[in-house]
XYZ file of C-alpha atoms in Angstrom:
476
model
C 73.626 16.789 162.561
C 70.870 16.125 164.982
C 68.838 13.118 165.136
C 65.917 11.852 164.495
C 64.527 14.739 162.400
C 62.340 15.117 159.976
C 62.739 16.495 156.833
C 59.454 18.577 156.598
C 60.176 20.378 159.385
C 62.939 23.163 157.403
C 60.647 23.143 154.708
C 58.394 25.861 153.664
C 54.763 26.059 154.979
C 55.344 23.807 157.526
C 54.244 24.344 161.596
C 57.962 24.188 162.791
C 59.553 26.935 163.799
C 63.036 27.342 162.836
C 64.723 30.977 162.708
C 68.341 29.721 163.020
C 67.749 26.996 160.197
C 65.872 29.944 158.058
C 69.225 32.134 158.346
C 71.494 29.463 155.962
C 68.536 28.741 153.849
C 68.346 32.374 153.060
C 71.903 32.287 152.410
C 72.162 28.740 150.862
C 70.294 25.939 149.199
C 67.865 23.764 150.572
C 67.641 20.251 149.622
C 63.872 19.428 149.998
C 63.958 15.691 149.019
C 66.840 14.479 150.682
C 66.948 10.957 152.481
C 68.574 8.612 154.214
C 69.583 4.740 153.400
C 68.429 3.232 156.220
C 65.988 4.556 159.051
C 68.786 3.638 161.810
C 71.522 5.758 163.486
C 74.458 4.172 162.934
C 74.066 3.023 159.446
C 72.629 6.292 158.454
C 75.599 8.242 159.972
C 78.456 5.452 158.144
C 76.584 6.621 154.817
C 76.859 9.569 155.854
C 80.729 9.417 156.630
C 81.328 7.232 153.769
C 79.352 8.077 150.853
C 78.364 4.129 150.843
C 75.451 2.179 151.423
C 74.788 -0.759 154.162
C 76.030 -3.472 151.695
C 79.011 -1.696 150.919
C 79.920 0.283 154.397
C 78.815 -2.992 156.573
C 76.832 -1.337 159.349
C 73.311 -2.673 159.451
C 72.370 -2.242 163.141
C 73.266 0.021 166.341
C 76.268 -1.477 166.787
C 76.138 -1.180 170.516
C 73.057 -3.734 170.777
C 73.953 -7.837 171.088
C 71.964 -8.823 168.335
C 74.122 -6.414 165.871
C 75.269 -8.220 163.027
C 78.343 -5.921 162.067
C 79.611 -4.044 164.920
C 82.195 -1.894 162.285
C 83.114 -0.508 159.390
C 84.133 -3.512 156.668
C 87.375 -3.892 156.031
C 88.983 -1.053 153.524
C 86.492 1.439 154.049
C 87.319 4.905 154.553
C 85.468 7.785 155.635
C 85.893 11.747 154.437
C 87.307 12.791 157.260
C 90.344 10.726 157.170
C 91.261 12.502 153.817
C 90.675 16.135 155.028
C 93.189 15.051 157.896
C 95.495 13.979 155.278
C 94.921 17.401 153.163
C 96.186 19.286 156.488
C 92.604 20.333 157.635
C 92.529 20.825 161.082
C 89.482 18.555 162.358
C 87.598 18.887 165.513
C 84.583 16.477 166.532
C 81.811 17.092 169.164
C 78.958 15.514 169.877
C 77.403 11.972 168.584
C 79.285 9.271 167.214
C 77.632 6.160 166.597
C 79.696 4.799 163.733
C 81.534 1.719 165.037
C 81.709 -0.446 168.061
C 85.830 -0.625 168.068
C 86.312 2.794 166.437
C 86.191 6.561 167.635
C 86.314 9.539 165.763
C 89.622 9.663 166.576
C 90.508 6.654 164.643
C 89.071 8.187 161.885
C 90.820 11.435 161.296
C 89.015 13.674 164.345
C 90.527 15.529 167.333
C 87.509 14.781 169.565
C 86.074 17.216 172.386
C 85.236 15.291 175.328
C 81.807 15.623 175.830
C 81.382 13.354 172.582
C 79.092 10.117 172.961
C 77.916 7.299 171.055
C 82.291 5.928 171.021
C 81.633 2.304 172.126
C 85.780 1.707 171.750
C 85.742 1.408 175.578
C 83.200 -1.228 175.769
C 81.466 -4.301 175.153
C 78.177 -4.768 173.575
C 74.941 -4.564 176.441
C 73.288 -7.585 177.079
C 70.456 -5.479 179.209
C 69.419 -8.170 181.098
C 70.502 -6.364 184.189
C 68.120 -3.641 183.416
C 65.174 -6.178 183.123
C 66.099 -8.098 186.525
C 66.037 -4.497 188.346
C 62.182 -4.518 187.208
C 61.346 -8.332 188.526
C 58.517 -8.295 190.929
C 57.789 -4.660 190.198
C 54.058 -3.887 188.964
C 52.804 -1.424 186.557
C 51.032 1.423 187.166
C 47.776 1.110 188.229
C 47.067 4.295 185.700
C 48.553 5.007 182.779
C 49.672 8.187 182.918
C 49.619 10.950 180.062
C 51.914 9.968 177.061
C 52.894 6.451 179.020
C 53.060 3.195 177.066
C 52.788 0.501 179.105
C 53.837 -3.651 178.104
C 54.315 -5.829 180.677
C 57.713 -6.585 181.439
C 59.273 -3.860 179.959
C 59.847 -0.645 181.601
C 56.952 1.885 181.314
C 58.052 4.232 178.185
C 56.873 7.922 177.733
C 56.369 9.391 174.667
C 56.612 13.628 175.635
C 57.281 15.579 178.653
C 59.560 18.330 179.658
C 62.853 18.492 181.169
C 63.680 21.788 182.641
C 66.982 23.738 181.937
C 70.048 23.767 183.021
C 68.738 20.078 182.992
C 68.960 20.178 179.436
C 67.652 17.328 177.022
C 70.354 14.585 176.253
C 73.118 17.273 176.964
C 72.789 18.594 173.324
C 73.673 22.370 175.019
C 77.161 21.294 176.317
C 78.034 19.712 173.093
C 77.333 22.691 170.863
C 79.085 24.457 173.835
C 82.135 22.720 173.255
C 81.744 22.693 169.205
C 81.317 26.492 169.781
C 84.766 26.633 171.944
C 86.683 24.185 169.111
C 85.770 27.094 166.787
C 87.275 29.881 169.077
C 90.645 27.836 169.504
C 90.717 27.149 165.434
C 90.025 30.349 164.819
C 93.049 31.771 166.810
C 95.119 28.970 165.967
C 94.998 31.249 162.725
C 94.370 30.527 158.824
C 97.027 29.014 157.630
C 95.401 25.840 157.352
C 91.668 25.017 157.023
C 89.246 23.100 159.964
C 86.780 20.975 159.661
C 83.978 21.079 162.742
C 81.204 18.425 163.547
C 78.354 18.655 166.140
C 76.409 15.980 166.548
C 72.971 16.175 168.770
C 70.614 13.886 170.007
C 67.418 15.917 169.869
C 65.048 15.608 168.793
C 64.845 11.687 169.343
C 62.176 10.145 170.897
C 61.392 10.760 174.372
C 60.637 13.765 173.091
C 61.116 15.613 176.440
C 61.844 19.908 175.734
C 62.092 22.945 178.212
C 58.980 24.414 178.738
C 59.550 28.211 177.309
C 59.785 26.156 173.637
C 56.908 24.105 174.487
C 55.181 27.122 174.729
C 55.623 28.595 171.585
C 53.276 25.954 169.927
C 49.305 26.288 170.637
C 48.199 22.992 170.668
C 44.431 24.058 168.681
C 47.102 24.640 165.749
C 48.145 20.692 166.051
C 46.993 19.015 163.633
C 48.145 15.106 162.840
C 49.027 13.809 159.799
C 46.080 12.490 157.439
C 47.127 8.769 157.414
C 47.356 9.022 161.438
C 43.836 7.042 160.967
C 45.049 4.489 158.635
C 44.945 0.727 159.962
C 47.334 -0.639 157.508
C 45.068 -3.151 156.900
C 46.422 -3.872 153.462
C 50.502 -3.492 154.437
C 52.525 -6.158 155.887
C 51.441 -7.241 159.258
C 54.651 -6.238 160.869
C 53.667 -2.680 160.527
C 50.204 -3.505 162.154
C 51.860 -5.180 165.281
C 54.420 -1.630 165.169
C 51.333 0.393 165.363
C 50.073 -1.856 167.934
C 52.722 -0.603 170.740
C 51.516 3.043 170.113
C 47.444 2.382 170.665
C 47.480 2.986 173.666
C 47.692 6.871 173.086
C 44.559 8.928 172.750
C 44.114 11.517 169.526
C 44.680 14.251 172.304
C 48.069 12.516 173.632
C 48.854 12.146 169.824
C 48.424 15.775 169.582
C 50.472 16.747 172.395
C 53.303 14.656 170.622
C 53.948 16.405 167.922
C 53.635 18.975 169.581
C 56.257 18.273 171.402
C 58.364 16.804 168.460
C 58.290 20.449 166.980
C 59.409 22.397 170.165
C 62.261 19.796 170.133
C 62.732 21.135 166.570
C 63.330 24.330 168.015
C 65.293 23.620 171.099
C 67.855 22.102 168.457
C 67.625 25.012 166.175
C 68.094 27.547 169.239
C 71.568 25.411 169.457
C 72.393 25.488 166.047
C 72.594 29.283 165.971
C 74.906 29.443 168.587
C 77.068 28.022 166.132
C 76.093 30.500 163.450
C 76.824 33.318 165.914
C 80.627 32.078 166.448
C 81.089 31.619 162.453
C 79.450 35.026 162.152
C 81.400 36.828 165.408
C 84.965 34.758 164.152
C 84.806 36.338 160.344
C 85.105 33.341 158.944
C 81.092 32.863 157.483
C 81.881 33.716 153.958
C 84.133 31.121 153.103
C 83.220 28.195 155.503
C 80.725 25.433 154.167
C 77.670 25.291 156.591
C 75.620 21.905 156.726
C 72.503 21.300 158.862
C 71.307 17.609 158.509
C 69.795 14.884 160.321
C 70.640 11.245 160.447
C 66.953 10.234 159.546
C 63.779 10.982 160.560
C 60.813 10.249 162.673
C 56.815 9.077 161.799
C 55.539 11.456 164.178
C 52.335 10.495 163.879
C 51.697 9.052 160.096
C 50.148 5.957 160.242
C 49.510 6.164 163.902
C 53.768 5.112 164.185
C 56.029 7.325 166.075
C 60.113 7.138 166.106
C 62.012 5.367 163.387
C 61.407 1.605 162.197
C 60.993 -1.366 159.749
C 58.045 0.583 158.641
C 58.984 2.274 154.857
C 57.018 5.321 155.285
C 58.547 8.981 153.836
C 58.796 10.362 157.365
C 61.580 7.494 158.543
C 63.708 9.022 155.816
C 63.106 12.258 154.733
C 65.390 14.273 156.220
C 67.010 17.930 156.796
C 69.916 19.064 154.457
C 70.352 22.563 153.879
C 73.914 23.766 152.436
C 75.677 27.291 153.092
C 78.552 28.307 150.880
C 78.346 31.923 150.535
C 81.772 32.225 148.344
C 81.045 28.788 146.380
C 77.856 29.352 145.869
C 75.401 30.932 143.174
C 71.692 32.567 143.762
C 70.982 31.659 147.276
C 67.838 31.103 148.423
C 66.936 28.348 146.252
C 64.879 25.199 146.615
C 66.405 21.823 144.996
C 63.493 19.537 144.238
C 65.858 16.774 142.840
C 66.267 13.639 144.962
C 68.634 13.332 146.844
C 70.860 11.752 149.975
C 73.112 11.693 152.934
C 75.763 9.520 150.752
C 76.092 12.836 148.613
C 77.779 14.340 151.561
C 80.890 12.901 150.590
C 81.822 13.381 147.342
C 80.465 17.086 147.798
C 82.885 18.050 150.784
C 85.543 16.068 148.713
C 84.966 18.108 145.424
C 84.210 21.243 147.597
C 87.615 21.003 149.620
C 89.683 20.072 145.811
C 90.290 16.683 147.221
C 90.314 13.865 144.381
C 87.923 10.860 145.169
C 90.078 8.269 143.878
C 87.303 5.412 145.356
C 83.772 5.076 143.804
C 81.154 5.904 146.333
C 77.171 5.784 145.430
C 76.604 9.655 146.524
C 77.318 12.183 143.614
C 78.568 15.483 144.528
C 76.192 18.301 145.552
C 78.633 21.571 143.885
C 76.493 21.752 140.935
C 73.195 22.083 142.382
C 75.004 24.992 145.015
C 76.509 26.461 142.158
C 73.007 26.483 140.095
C 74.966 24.823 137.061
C 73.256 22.292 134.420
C 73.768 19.064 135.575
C 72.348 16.452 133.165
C 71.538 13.032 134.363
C 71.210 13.477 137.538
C 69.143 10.415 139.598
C 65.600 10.043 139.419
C 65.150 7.212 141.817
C 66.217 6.593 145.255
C 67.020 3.436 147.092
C 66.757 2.176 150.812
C 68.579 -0.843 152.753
C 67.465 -1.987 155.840
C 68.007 -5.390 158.048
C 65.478 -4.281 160.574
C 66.174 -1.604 163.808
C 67.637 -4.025 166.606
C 64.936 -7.359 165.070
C 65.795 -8.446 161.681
C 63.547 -7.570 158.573
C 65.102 -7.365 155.222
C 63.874 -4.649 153.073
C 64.745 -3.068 149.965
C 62.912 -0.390 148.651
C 63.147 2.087 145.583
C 61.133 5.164 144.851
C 60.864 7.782 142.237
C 58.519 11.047 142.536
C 55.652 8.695 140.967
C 55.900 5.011 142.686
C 57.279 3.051 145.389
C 58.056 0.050 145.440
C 58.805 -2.372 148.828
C 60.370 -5.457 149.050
C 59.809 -6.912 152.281
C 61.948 -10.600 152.911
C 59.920 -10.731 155.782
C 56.201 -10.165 154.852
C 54.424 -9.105 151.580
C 55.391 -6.162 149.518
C 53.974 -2.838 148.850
C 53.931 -0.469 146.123
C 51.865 3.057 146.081
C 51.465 5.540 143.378
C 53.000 8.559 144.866
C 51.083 11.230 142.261
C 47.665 10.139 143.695
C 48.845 8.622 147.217
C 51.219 10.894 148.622
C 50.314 9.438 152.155
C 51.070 5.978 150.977
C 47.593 4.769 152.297
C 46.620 2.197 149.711
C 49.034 -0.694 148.735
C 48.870 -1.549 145.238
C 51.233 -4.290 144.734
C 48.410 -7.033 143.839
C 46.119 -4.421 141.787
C 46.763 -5.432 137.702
C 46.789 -2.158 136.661
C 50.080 -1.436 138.554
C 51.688 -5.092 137.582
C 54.080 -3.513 135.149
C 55.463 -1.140 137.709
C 55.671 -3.947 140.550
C 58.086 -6.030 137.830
C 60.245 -2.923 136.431
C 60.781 -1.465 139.927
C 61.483 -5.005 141.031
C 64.428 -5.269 138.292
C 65.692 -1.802 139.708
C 65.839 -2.861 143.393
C 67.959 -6.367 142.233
C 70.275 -3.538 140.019
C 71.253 -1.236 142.884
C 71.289 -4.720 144.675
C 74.265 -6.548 142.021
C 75.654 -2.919 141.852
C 76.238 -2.768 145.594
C 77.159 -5.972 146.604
C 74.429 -6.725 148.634
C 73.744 -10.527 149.255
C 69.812 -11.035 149.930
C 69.771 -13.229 147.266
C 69.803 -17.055 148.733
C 67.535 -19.118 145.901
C 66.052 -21.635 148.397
C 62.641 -22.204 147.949
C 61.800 -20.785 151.308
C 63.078 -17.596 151.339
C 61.598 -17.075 147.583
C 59.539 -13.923 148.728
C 59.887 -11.094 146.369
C 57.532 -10.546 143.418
C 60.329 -10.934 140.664
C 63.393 -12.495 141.928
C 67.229 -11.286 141.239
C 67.157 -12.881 137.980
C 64.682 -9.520 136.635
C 68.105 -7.709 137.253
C 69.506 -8.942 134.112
C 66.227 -8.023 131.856
């Protein structure tokens, strides 16, 4: 799992260039509309873990940030891993955590390598104001240098830049290093019993700062930025306005230099991911091991002139990575799955996968058919989103199909775009006539998954009264 990645970028025809993530989709499936719940690490990675959404798992925010609301998993949940320990599979975690303030991995079925990060069970939630007193009295630079963003009293931020080896970015090498030595030791260990490995990188988040040599592989005339870089959001919720805001500052040139960037980070992380595949490969254990590249959630990168991950709905938050490699449970490889579909799936697929009865209900459905190229009849054809807001509050619900999408933002006006003649989501439709029947029927499907899952952003006082249909449409 790495973070922060789009989902575009393992996809055919795009600029990114992947060899080691080529390899399994050769040999596997690709998933090329899969997505995340929330645009957020930690809740992401519970759904993830889980096969539950926000409402249901309890983690809305990072849960090492003061203003968190939840800080851990609600009370009776229980993650995938904690069965596989309890089937006798040998478990081994490396890497990024980022679950649970009070947890580990450990407390949730893992042996854990030490180089793992984002485990907050040692500590207490950062207030940060020690980090703004160290920049009292300190002025900003009289230039703003290439890729800086500069607001006054916060530190100067910087969007791109390179960070040279053995210096690696966000030590991403020595955690595949260790995942890579895990595999040695359950390999000799033997094969009596079955192991379960996680890595878990940081790249390609935002700074995006790469080694040079992968830098290089990208001409920057071949940049090109996405076509609603330009758009001024002048009919989307004002929020999003002030978000693009921080990012004005950039020049088209710096913008281009981003992504740039952004891709070579793309390939940094894929350089790491084969020295997994090499191990699996060199061990003899490829053909019947389950291979899973994913990404917590994505990154703008450019669209709308936004860059990282945030209240914003826009595809590029959630669209994300997930390609699957099964060569003895799987059928035709090579294939493409157009059907949508998301990180909660993980679950119940490893689950089925590893014979393992789910004996709790979780929202993700399980994956084996689509690897086995089987029928499978009724499958979803709309996809849902939770959100409280990245570190500020915002409460949105969204739901989307391959045709519309429809927002619900608590905190601003809504948005809905027709997906068949916007696929850039540039013009917001939720006030045009013509589209009023979609704004109420996509409304009722939002307060469905809503009842279905618990969630609670339904208070009836008059001000708070902000969606275009209220709860009651659920019932219709």
């Amino acid at each position: 799992m790495t973070d922060h990645q789009r989902g575009d970028t393992v996809l055919d025809g795009n600029a990114c260039i992947t060899p080691n993530v080529d390899r399994i989709r050769k040999n596997g499936v690709t998933f090329s509309e899969a997505f995340c719940p929330a645009p957020h690490c930690c809740p992401a990675r519970a759904t993830f873990f889980t096969g539950l959404y926000p409402t249901q798992h309890g983690i809305w925010h990072n849960v090492e940030v003061g203003n968190a609301i939840t800080r851990d998993l609600a009370d009776g949940v229980r993650t995938w891993s904690e069965d596989f320990r309890e089937a006798g599979y040998r478990m081994k975690y490396s890497g990024k955590w980022h679950v649970s303030m009070s947890e580990s991995p450990a407390d949730r079925g893992w042996d854990v390598c030490p180089g793992t990060r984002g485990d907050y069970s040692n500590k207490k939630p950062g207030s940060r104001w020690e980090q703004f007193e160290k920049l009292a009295g300190k002025t900003e630079p009289a230039e703003r240098g290439e890729g800086m963003i500069i607001n006054p009293g916060y530190p100067v931020f910087t969007l791109y830049g390179t960070r040279e080896e053995p210096s690696e970015p966000r030590g991403d090498a020595a955690v595949v290093k260790e995942a890579v030595d895990a595999m040695e030791a359950l390999h000799a260990e033997g094969s009596e019993t079955p192991w379960c490995l996680y890595a878990g990188c940081i790249g390609p988040h935002d700074p995006y700062n790469v080694p040079q040599r992968f830098l290089d592989m990208y001409d920057i005339d071949d940049i090109k930025l996405p076509e609603s870089y330009w758009d001024k959001m002048e009919d989307k919720p004002g929020f999003y306005r002030k978000t693009r805001d921080l990012f004005d500052q950039l020049s088209e040139d710096e913008a281009r230099q981003a992504v740039r960037h952004f891709l070579a980070y793309c390939t940094y992380e894929d350089e790491l991911f084969g020295k997994l595949l090499d191990k699996l490969e060199e061990l003899g254990e490829a053909d019947n091991t389950i291979v899973i590249y994913c990404s917590d959630h994505g990154d703008y990168n450019g669209e709308h002139g936004l860059w990282a991950k945030g209240v914003p709905c826009f595809r590029g938050a959630y669209h994300v990575p997930l390609v699957m490699q099964w060569p003895a449970g799987m059928a035709e490889p090579g294939r493409v799955v157009d059907e949508l579909v998301s990180l909660a799936d993980v679950a119940p697929t490893l689950m089925e996968a590893a014979g393992l009865p789910a004996e709790r209900e979780m929202v993700g459905e399980s994956l084996i058919p689509f690897l086995k190229n089987a029928q499978r009849s009724g499958w979803r054809d709309k996809m849902f989103t939770q959100t409280n807001g990245n570190e500020l509050y915002a409460i949105q619900r969204a739901v989307f199909t391959k045709k519309r999408k429809m927002v619900y933002n608590g905190f601003d006006y809504s948005e809905l775009y027709d997906l068949e003649k916007d696929p850039h989501e540039m013009v917001n439709l939720v006030n045009d006539p013509d589209y009023a029947d979609d704004v109420r029927r996509m409304m009722g499907d939002i307060w469905r998954f809503a009842r279905d899952t618990g969630d609670t952003c339904i208070n009836p006082y008059i001000l708070v009264r902000f969606a275009n249909y209220g709860p009651a449409v659920a019932f219709e």
